[in-house]
């Protein structure tokens, strides 16, 4: 029960922040706001936990809870009239919901229950789950002032340079719950897995027919390999959530041209930087493309400067935490050395490229994915022209750009055998891209009908 | 124009049918898994590093310990048992391959344990039923 309270507090903070940003406009549906609020709230709680750890030098649950309650009360006091109207609006909307909406809700509850059941196969998560993220949570909770030892080179085996958002979120959730340390990451993984499915549904529903949006979400949430990887207690599911949330806010911005959506995009991109190193790369590619798009628009129409500022300020405010973390706390990652003259790259050749291509093809047709990637590839090939349309080109360029970065990182592999690295990491890359790829593909294929 | 529209419609229909078929395949794969999980619900799953857990009581308030082993600790082998030991004993920092005042030793045989003790001039303090050893430096 107390654990539910920490989720509720985080979600409420997330919801009220979205309300504060979007104001009285209806650019985001209530369902989508709820789905976004959970991830946004948990992310902000994780950041607060990290800043508290730095500020106090150790874990202080009392201060952390007090800080959350203070933020919540401040939001309520500042925006009380608007909040009152919003909640009256929500109650009215719940009363007006159709049979389909209740059906969708039951489907999500049932699917999340299935995910929970299947997660029980590995209650301590996958190897990286307990060896990296959960171990760091233990250090934060129990290490006192020595929690910073996770950044020392003694901890080289647990990737001391990895951003800490998931561990910080689990640490925050443990502030309330008087339960075992092992249960929280298990529950967080199930909650994030279900909410990513819900986000896909509520997000797609803004662009395509709701029945098709529901089918896309069921296709993902019912995928055996998605369930396995999302409940492995890795930070990948958090990254998948924020990438999808960023995609959604960008797509909604293209639809409504509202600068407030740039602010929301900046926040999600910023949060992405503190999930994993890959999150930094993904967010940099997206922010670069988005800025380029806005600059081109600014040249044609002067009012877009405000949009660029909103995007940049929100992104910089959160990414600054990751930048400080990387610059002042963690050692350099010894496994990523790009184009150094004194390093001999064993795989920077045609053989390396063929190895990557082969590993990608193996993943693409592997039955563990229940052939979902074959469908995605077929959708792309059969309507390739639409992917390079003016309204879709940004997302297509993003995927192509990220593929390029991944290939370069693999080709410059040192300290590992490339085949081994591909076997263990490529499937995880495909996993955190899956929700965004599905969103993009279904939007491209079905949005025309919906709009007409 | 009409032909393009017809092509899009046929394509959309095919994608929808494929998505439904793939969903059915997924649930067909998942159902036996769910049944299996429900049957084995009460079975306790092994805790990572369970073999080291009882050492924690004997190492209270210790901040760092050496970790010595003759097992494969390469990244390709997921750092062997070492990460399990680190997880189970956290927040004590284990320093792989280095000796400290207090050390944890995990070996494949008793002979290997003796060899490590002699090589690093260590004295065993406690050996648990899994053969995991706490050893201190001989002054």
XYZ file of C-alpha atoms in Angstrom:
591
model
C 0.000 0.000 0.000
C 2.781 2.424 0.945
C 4.542 1.480 -2.303
C 1.419 2.513 -4.250
C 1.613 5.862 -2.452
C 5.069 6.600 -3.856
C 3.863 5.780 -7.396
C 0.798 7.998 -6.861
C 2.876 10.946 -5.578
C 5.290 10.691 -8.531
C 2.442 10.342 -11.047
C 0.606 13.330 -9.555
C 3.736 15.482 -9.805
C 4.150 14.351 -13.425
C 0.487 15.006 -14.190
C 0.469 18.458 -12.598
C 3.642 19.421 -14.455
C 2.066 18.396 -17.781
C -1.060 20.358 -16.785
C 1.084 23.392 -15.937
C 2.843 23.159 -19.319
C -0.200 22.518 -21.502
C -2.570 24.799 -19.554
C -6.205 24.818 -20.616
C -5.545 23.604 -24.167
C -6.666 20.133 -25.208
C -3.564 19.288 -27.254
C -3.012 16.123 -25.201
C -5.868 13.759 -24.306
C -6.468 12.854 -20.649
C -5.509 9.201 -21.294
C -2.200 10.212 -22.872
C -1.535 12.694 -20.052
C -1.996 9.888 -17.494
C 0.347 7.552 -19.412
C 2.998 10.295 -19.752
C 2.577 11.449 -16.155
C 3.763 8.167 -14.644
C 7.060 8.102 -16.556
C 7.610 11.838 -16.173
C 6.852 11.758 -12.445
C 9.092 8.755 -11.802
C 11.878 10.395 -13.802
C 11.626 13.621 -11.803
C 11.569 11.624 -8.544
C 14.709 9.804 -9.697
C 16.456 13.117 -10.432
C 15.420 14.517 -7.046
C 16.795 11.377 -5.372
C 20.111 11.780 -7.163
C 20.367 15.485 -6.251
C 19.461 14.686 -2.633
C 22.162 12.013 -2.502
C 24.671 14.533 -3.802
C 23.461 17.337 -1.540
C 23.326 15.356 1.692
C 26.133 12.996 0.809
C 23.944 10.049 1.770
C 20.433 8.637 1.371
C 17.861 10.553 3.415
C 14.331 9.121 2.989
C 12.716 11.644 5.329
C 14.019 14.643 3.373
C 13.169 12.978 0.061
C 9.542 12.369 1.063
C 9.262 15.897 2.502
C 10.637 17.360 -0.732
C 8.112 15.437 -2.834
C 5.202 16.507 -0.648
C 6.413 20.112 -0.744
C 6.563 20.070 -4.569
C 3.100 18.527 -4.740
C 1.603 21.121 -2.388
C 3.313 23.955 -4.290
C 1.837 22.736 -7.586
C -1.625 22.483 -6.033
C -1.459 25.957 -4.450
C -0.125 27.683 -7.578
C -2.621 26.098 -9.939
C -5.560 25.267 -7.653
C -8.347 26.706 -9.837
C -7.061 25.058 -12.973
C -6.525 21.746 -11.151
C -10.078 21.823 -9.797
C -11.418 22.324 -13.333
C -9.146 19.604 -14.700
C -10.308 17.013 -12.196
C -13.969 17.942 -12.785
C -13.193 17.531 -16.480
C -11.633 14.102 -15.892
C -14.690 12.912 -13.934
C -16.960 14.139 -16.719
C -14.834 12.401 -19.328
C -14.833 9.132 -17.357
C -18.642 9.272 -17.270
C -18.717 9.810 -21.049
C -16.319 6.956 -21.881
C -17.506 4.496 -24.507
C -17.697 0.701 -24.223
C -14.509 0.521 -26.308
C -12.556 2.561 -23.746
C -13.611 0.220 -20.924
C -12.732 -2.749 -23.116
C -9.273 -1.245 -23.779
C -8.792 -0.677 -20.036
C -9.676 -4.300 -19.248
C -7.288 -5.482 -21.992
C -4.442 -3.445 -20.465
C -5.118 -4.667 -16.937
C -5.232 -8.288 -18.182
C -2.062 -7.900 -20.263
C -0.149 -6.223 -17.429
C -1.249 -9.073 -15.122
C 0.163 -11.556 -17.680
C 3.401 -9.533 -17.822
C 3.533 -9.678 -14.009
C 3.017 -13.443 -14.000
C 5.729 -13.979 -16.588
C 8.095 -11.608 -14.793
C 7.982 -13.996 -11.835
C 10.155 -16.385 -13.874
C 13.103 -14.119 -13.047
C 12.220 -12.272 -9.829
C 15.739 -10.841 -9.509
C 15.860 -9.791 -13.163
C 18.466 -10.504 -15.831
C 22.208 -10.506 -15.171
C 22.695 -6.780 -15.815
C 19.501 -6.065 -13.863
C 20.851 -7.214 -10.515
C 24.580 -6.890 -11.268
C 24.361 -3.272 -12.416
C 21.194 -1.348 -11.621
C 19.987 -3.190 -8.513
C 23.468 -3.383 -7.045
C 23.819 0.377 -7.434
C 20.435 0.771 -5.707
C 21.818 -1.284 -2.798
C 24.860 0.986 -2.561
C 22.665 4.104 -2.559
C 20.367 2.722 0.120
C 22.835 0.976 2.388
C 26.192 2.534 1.562
C 25.765 5.689 3.671
C 28.436 8.221 2.725
C 30.298 5.489 0.830
C 27.597 5.255 -1.850
C 29.888 7.149 -4.225
C 32.218 4.155 -4.348
C 30.083 2.956 -7.307
C 31.886 5.596 -9.362
C 35.382 4.420 -8.495
C 37.443 2.321 -10.820
C 37.234 -0.599 -8.398
C 33.703 -0.877 -9.758
C 34.823 -1.050 -13.408
C 32.901 -4.337 -13.825
C 29.583 -2.618 -12.953
C 30.013 0.181 -15.535
C 30.594 3.133 -13.158
C 29.939 5.617 -15.971
C 26.365 4.451 -16.625
C 23.691 7.055 -15.813
C 21.690 6.221 -12.715
C 18.041 7.113 -13.279
C 16.587 3.598 -12.828
C 18.556 2.971 -9.628
C 17.522 6.407 -8.319
C 13.846 5.707 -9.105
C 14.017 2.396 -7.218
C 15.760 4.130 -4.314
C 12.953 6.727 -4.157
C 10.279 4.020 -4.249
C 11.985 2.294 -1.322
C 11.680 5.468 0.745
C 8.034 4.689 1.306
C 7.847 0.928 1.088
C 8.900 -1.217 3.988
C 9.589 -4.123 1.689
C 12.617 -6.112 0.545
C 15.051 -4.366 -1.820
C 14.488 -7.087 -4.429
C 10.742 -6.523 -4.803
C 10.857 -2.873 -5.881
C 12.858 -3.294 -9.148
C 10.588 -6.253 -9.967
C 7.422 -4.154 -9.563
C 8.964 -1.108 -11.310
C 9.771 -3.251 -14.354
C 6.179 -4.528 -14.583
C 4.740 -1.010 -14.145
C 7.047 0.436 -16.817
C 6.345 -2.453 -19.181
C 2.568 -1.966 -18.908
C 2.757 1.836 -19.057
C 4.887 1.764 -22.228
C 2.110 -0.325 -23.836
C -0.490 2.132 -22.556
C 1.587 5.051 -23.864
C 1.758 3.440 -27.298
C -2.019 3.001 -27.349
C -2.988 6.446 -26.028
C -0.338 8.088 -28.207
C -1.276 6.314 -31.432
C -4.946 7.040 -30.708
C -4.174 10.734 -31.344
C -3.184 9.930 -34.930
C -4.953 6.758 -36.096
C -8.177 4.831 -35.436
C -8.382 3.664 -31.822
C -9.002 -0.005 -32.782
C -5.770 -0.097 -34.785
C -3.919 1.724 -31.993
C -5.107 -0.922 -29.544
C -3.999 -3.706 -31.903
C -0.510 -2.170 -32.148
C -0.251 -1.945 -28.353
C -1.436 -5.547 -27.876
C 1.023 -6.696 -30.552
C 3.864 -5.154 -28.545
C 2.695 -5.889 -24.996
C 1.900 -9.507 -25.918
C 5.261 -10.102 -27.600
C 7.123 -12.791 -25.596
C 10.527 -11.192 -26.079
C 9.263 -7.696 -25.253
C 7.876 -9.125 -21.994
C 11.146 -10.906 -21.194
C 13.373 -7.881 -21.810
C 11.020 -5.313 -20.275
C 10.824 -7.270 -17.019
C 14.540 -8.066 -16.852
C 14.942 -4.978 -14.617
C 17.295 -3.298 -17.103
C 17.211 0.472 -17.739
C 16.260 -0.354 -21.352
C 12.530 -0.222 -20.583
C 12.927 3.266 -19.088
C 14.815 4.368 -22.199
C 12.100 2.808 -24.415
C 9.454 4.773 -22.492
C 11.226 8.150 -22.793
C 12.088 7.627 -26.455
C 8.440 6.875 -27.223
C 7.331 9.856 -25.109
C 9.747 12.122 -27.039
C 8.477 10.754 -30.369
C 4.907 11.411 -29.274
C 5.538 14.978 -28.184
C 7.399 15.707 -31.436
C 4.604 14.156 -33.533
C 2.016 16.148 -31.556
C 4.087 19.302 -32.062
C 4.062 18.731 -35.829
C 0.283 18.339 -35.620
C -0.519 21.349 -33.410
C 2.561 23.621 -33.819
C 2.245 24.494 -30.133
C 5.540 25.638 -28.499
C 4.506 24.068 -25.185
C 4.995 20.679 -26.808
C 8.618 21.663 -27.503
C 9.014 22.184 -23.757
C 7.610 18.717 -23.077
C 9.858 17.192 -25.766
C 12.893 18.860 -24.185
C 12.004 17.401 -20.768
C 11.649 13.842 -22.098
C 14.844 14.121 -24.135
C 16.619 15.420 -21.042
C 15.357 12.528 -18.917
C 16.533 10.129 -21.612
C 20.143 11.271 -21.105
C 20.124 10.022 -17.497
C 18.835 6.507 -18.312
C 21.742 4.995 -20.274
C 24.706 6.090 -22.378
C 22.644 5.197 -25.440
C 20.026 7.664 -24.185
C 22.569 10.471 -24.530
C 23.262 9.534 -28.163
C 19.558 9.104 -28.984
C 18.632 12.434 -27.415
C 21.487 14.282 -29.152
C 20.418 12.970 -32.561
C 16.771 13.863 -31.935
C 17.523 17.329 -30.532
C 19.875 18.071 -33.454
C 17.229 17.054 -36.020
C 14.473 18.896 -34.173
C 16.583 22.068 -33.875
C 17.482 21.884 -37.566
C 13.798 21.538 -38.405
C 12.898 24.527 -36.215
C 15.731 26.674 -37.615
C 14.527 25.989 -41.175
C 11.008 26.925 -40.074
C 12.367 30.041 -38.345
C 13.954 31.204 -41.601
C 10.541 31.028 -43.262
C 8.427 32.177 -40.348
C 10.009 34.274 -37.559
C 7.749 33.060 -34.732
C 9.638 29.763 -34.326
C 12.448 31.219 -32.215
C 10.300 30.777 -29.100
C 9.880 27.074 -29.980
C 13.654 26.573 -30.251
C 14.209 28.319 -26.904
C 11.556 26.173 -25.164
C 13.096 22.969 -26.522
C 16.658 23.926 -25.656
C 15.982 25.316 -22.187
C 14.015 22.234 -21.067
C 16.604 19.859 -22.520
C 19.598 21.755 -21.120
C 18.069 22.026 -17.627
C 17.875 18.232 -17.253
C 20.801 17.215 -19.442
C 23.009 19.490 -17.284
C 22.581 16.965 -14.458
C 23.795 14.153 -16.730
C 26.658 16.332 -17.998
C 27.798 17.117 -14.434
C 27.476 13.439 -13.535
C 29.653 12.465 -16.487
C 32.213 15.236 -16.011
C 32.680 15.284 -12.247
C 31.625 11.907 -10.856
C 32.343 9.038 -13.199
C 35.470 7.633 -14.818
C 35.767 7.445 -18.599
C 34.170 4.448 -20.348
C 37.133 2.288 -21.425
C 35.053 0.354 -23.993
C 34.158 3.295 -26.249
C 37.206 4.731 -27.997
C 36.291 6.342 -31.320
C 39.015 6.791 -33.906
C 42.016 7.149 -31.577
C 45.310 6.994 -33.470
C 47.067 4.819 -30.873
C 44.352 2.101 -30.790
C 44.230 -0.834 -33.162
C 40.660 -1.590 -34.208
C 40.335 -5.292 -34.879
C 36.861 -5.090 -36.400
C 37.041 -1.847 -38.389
C 36.922 -3.676 -41.728
C 34.557 -5.472 -44.116
C 34.514 -8.568 -41.900
C 33.301 -6.474 -38.978
C 30.571 -4.943 -41.128
C 29.453 -8.387 -42.338
C 29.370 -9.659 -38.745
C 27.069 -6.764 -37.778
C 24.816 -7.339 -40.797
C 24.587 -11.065 -40.061
C 23.754 -10.460 -36.383
C 21.064 -7.964 -37.402
C 19.504 -10.416 -39.872
C 19.566 -13.179 -37.238
C 17.658 -10.932 -34.815
C 15.246 -9.834 -37.522
C 14.041 -13.355 -38.318
C 14.536 -14.909 -34.879
C 11.333 -16.618 -33.639
C 11.898 -15.151 -30.153
C 10.548 -11.821 -31.499
C 7.436 -13.646 -32.785
C 8.267 -12.224 -36.248
C 7.315 -8.662 -35.263
C 10.450 -7.227 -36.947
C 9.570 -8.936 -40.243
C 6.224 -7.131 -40.173
C 7.964 -3.841 -39.365
C 10.446 -4.296 -42.200
C 7.659 -5.244 -44.635
C 5.678 -2.128 -43.641
C 8.763 0.008 -44.290
C 9.573 -1.518 -47.684
C 6.008 -1.531 -48.989
C 5.383 2.130 -48.245
C 8.931 3.468 -48.358
C 7.963 6.719 -50.113
C 5.789 7.805 -47.205
C 8.724 7.462 -44.798
C 10.516 10.207 -46.706
C 7.481 12.518 -46.739
C 7.932 15.996 -45.301
C 5.991 15.095 -42.141
C 7.862 11.806 -41.521
C 11.407 12.541 -42.684
C 12.644 13.673 -39.247
C 11.863 10.289 -37.680
C 13.278 8.368 -40.656
C 16.511 10.396 -40.494
C 16.651 9.751 -36.759
C 16.533 5.971 -37.239
C 19.065 6.077 -40.084
C 21.373 8.310 -38.030
C 21.167 6.057 -34.990
C 21.843 2.971 -37.137
C 24.977 4.739 -38.404
C 26.155 5.522 -34.856
C 25.519 1.943 -33.713
C 27.491 0.537 -36.674
C 30.435 2.858 -35.881
C 30.388 1.872 -32.192
C 30.347 -1.821 -33.078
C 33.114 -1.450 -35.679
C 35.353 0.325 -33.169
C 34.889 -2.399 -30.553
C 37.918 -2.942 -28.360
C 38.300 -5.072 -25.186
C 35.560 -7.479 -26.426
C 34.911 -10.045 -29.096
C 32.512 -8.358 -31.573
C 30.414 -11.517 -32.134
C 29.939 -11.867 -28.370
C 29.073 -8.175 -28.014
C 26.529 -8.370 -30.830
C 24.872 -11.472 -29.350
C 24.281 -9.765 -26.016
C 23.603 -6.143 -26.971
C 21.895 -5.974 -30.375
C 18.655 -7.542 -29.119
C 18.527 -4.938 -26.346
C 18.981 -2.085 -28.820
C 16.142 -3.515 -30.919
C 14.055 -3.807 -27.759
C 14.295 -0.174 -26.657
C 13.647 0.996 -30.227
C 10.603 -1.281 -30.650
C 7.846 0.935 -29.100
C 8.999 3.999 -31.077
C 9.391 1.991 -34.304
C 5.878 0.560 -33.890
C 4.462 4.011 -33.167
C 6.145 5.483 -36.228
C 5.238 2.610 -38.566
C 1.578 2.490 -37.570
C 1.330 6.286 -37.725
C 2.838 6.374 -41.222
C 0.662 3.533 -42.501
C -2.701 4.446 -41.000
C -2.724 8.189 -40.252
C -3.958 9.257 -43.721
C -7.235 7.363 -43.403
C -7.827 8.705 -39.926
C -7.163 12.296 -40.917
C -9.427 12.084 -43.983
C -4.655 8.520 -57.907
C -7.354 5.872 -57.431
C -4.800 3.114 -57.972
C -2.554 4.522 -55.237
C -5.492 4.741 -52.880
C -6.472 1.141 -53.674
C -2.850 0.013 -53.110
C -2.784 1.764 -49.708
C -6.057 0.166 -48.688
C -4.907 -3.342 -49.682
C -1.600 -2.749 -47.881
C -3.361 -1.573 -44.742
C -5.630 -4.609 -44.819
C -2.638 -6.961 -45.201
C -0.763 -5.253 -42.341
C -3.807 -5.522 -40.064
C -4.263 -9.226 -40.884
C -0.542 -9.881 -40.300
C -0.645 -7.993 -36.989
C -3.607 -10.095 -35.846
C -1.861 -13.335 -36.886
C 1.353 -12.287 -35.080
C -0.635 -11.446 -31.954
C -2.195 -14.914 -32.055
C 1.272 -16.493 -32.495
C 2.527 -14.492 -29.502
C -0.309 -15.621 -27.256
C 0.076 -19.201 -28.495
C 3.721 -19.030 -27.328
C 2.887 -17.296 -24.060
C 0.024 -19.498 -22.830
C 2.129 -22.585 -21.933
C 4.668 -20.261 -20.263
C 1.938 -18.689 -18.104
C 0.595 -22.132 -17.147
C 4.128 -23.270 -16.235
C 4.733 -20.192 -14.080
C 1.435 -20.666 -12.239
C 2.256 -24.331 -11.551
C 5.701 -23.490 -10.143
C 4.557 -20.352 -8.343
C 5.780 -21.423 -4.884
C 9.229 -22.519 -6.103
C 11.873 -20.165 -4.741
C 14.197 -18.843 -7.395
C 17.929 -18.827 -6.554
C 19.101 -15.473 -5.187
C 22.124 -14.121 -7.099
C 25.155 -14.765 -4.923
C 23.212 -16.825 -2.365
C 26.396 -18.814 -1.652
C 28.013 -15.630 -0.238
C 25.082 -14.325 1.808
C 26.089 -15.753 5.187
C 29.509 -14.084 4.917
C 27.808 -10.695 5.245
C 27.038 -11.203 8.955
C 30.731 -11.731 9.624
C 31.814 -8.646 7.693
C 29.648 -6.007 9.383
C 30.848 -2.385 9.052
C 33.592 -3.435 6.621
C 33.955 -1.021 3.680
C 36.272 -2.885 1.318
C 37.537 -6.459 0.929
C 39.817 -8.190 -1.553
C 38.303 -10.829 -3.849
C 40.516 -13.680 -4.974
C 39.553 -16.544 -7.246
C 40.952 -19.038 -9.731
C 37.737 -18.936 -11.837
C 37.279 -17.185 -15.197
C 36.392 -13.540 -14.506
C 36.467 -12.238 -18.100
C 33.632 -10.026 -19.327
C 32.667 -12.735 -21.835
C 32.003 -15.039 -18.850
C 30.040 -12.254 -17.158
C 32.830 -11.770 -14.639
C 32.223 -15.267 -13.254
C 30.886 -15.479 -9.732
C 32.451 -12.185 -8.807
C 29.440 -10.006 -9.631
C 27.166 -12.357 -7.680
C 29.445 -11.977 -4.655
C 29.478 -8.191 -5.090
C 25.676 -8.063 -5.328
C 25.174 -10.282 -2.281
C 27.715 -8.422 -0.133
C 26.897 -4.823 -1.238
C 27.572 -2.175 0.088
C 30.945 -3.769 0.880
C 33.201 -3.030 -2.112
C 34.996 -6.105 -3.442
C 38.357 -5.410 -5.063
C 38.888 -8.089 -7.711
C 42.372 -9.648 -7.774
C 43.746 -7.426 -4.974
C 44.482 -8.304 -1.369
C 43.215 -6.171 1.492
C 43.154 -6.725 5.269
C 40.030 -8.850 4.815
C 39.545 -11.003 1.695
C 36.867 -13.194 0.148
C 38.130 -16.291 -1.662
C 36.137 -18.447 -4.063
C 37.905 -21.369 -5.740
C 37.125 -24.443 -7.797
C 38.892 -26.808 -5.346
C 40.451 -27.003 -1.894
C 43.903 -27.260 -3.488
C 43.332 -23.987 -5.323
C 42.214 -22.372 -2.059
C 45.395 -23.487 -0.294
C 47.486 -22.193 -3.188
C 45.822 -18.745 -3.033
C 46.209 -18.581 0.762
C 49.936 -19.398 0.489
C 50.573 -17.109 -2.473
C 49.011 -14.051 -0.812
C 50.068 -14.937 2.771
C 46.509 -15.152 4.088
C 44.948 -16.948 7.047
C 41.407 -18.409 6.696
C 38.911 -17.103 9.262
C 35.709 -18.726 8.111
C 34.696 -21.179 5.365
C 30.991 -21.654 4.647
C 29.278 -24.791 3.321
C 29.727 -23.592 -0.277
C 33.483 -23.265 0.228
C 33.444 -19.452 0.214
C 36.212 -18.260 2.480
C 36.965 -15.167 4.541
C 40.718 -14.787 4.975
C 42.841 -12.100 6.627
C 46.378 -10.966 5.935
C 49.092 -12.498 8.112
C 51.024 -9.635 9.713
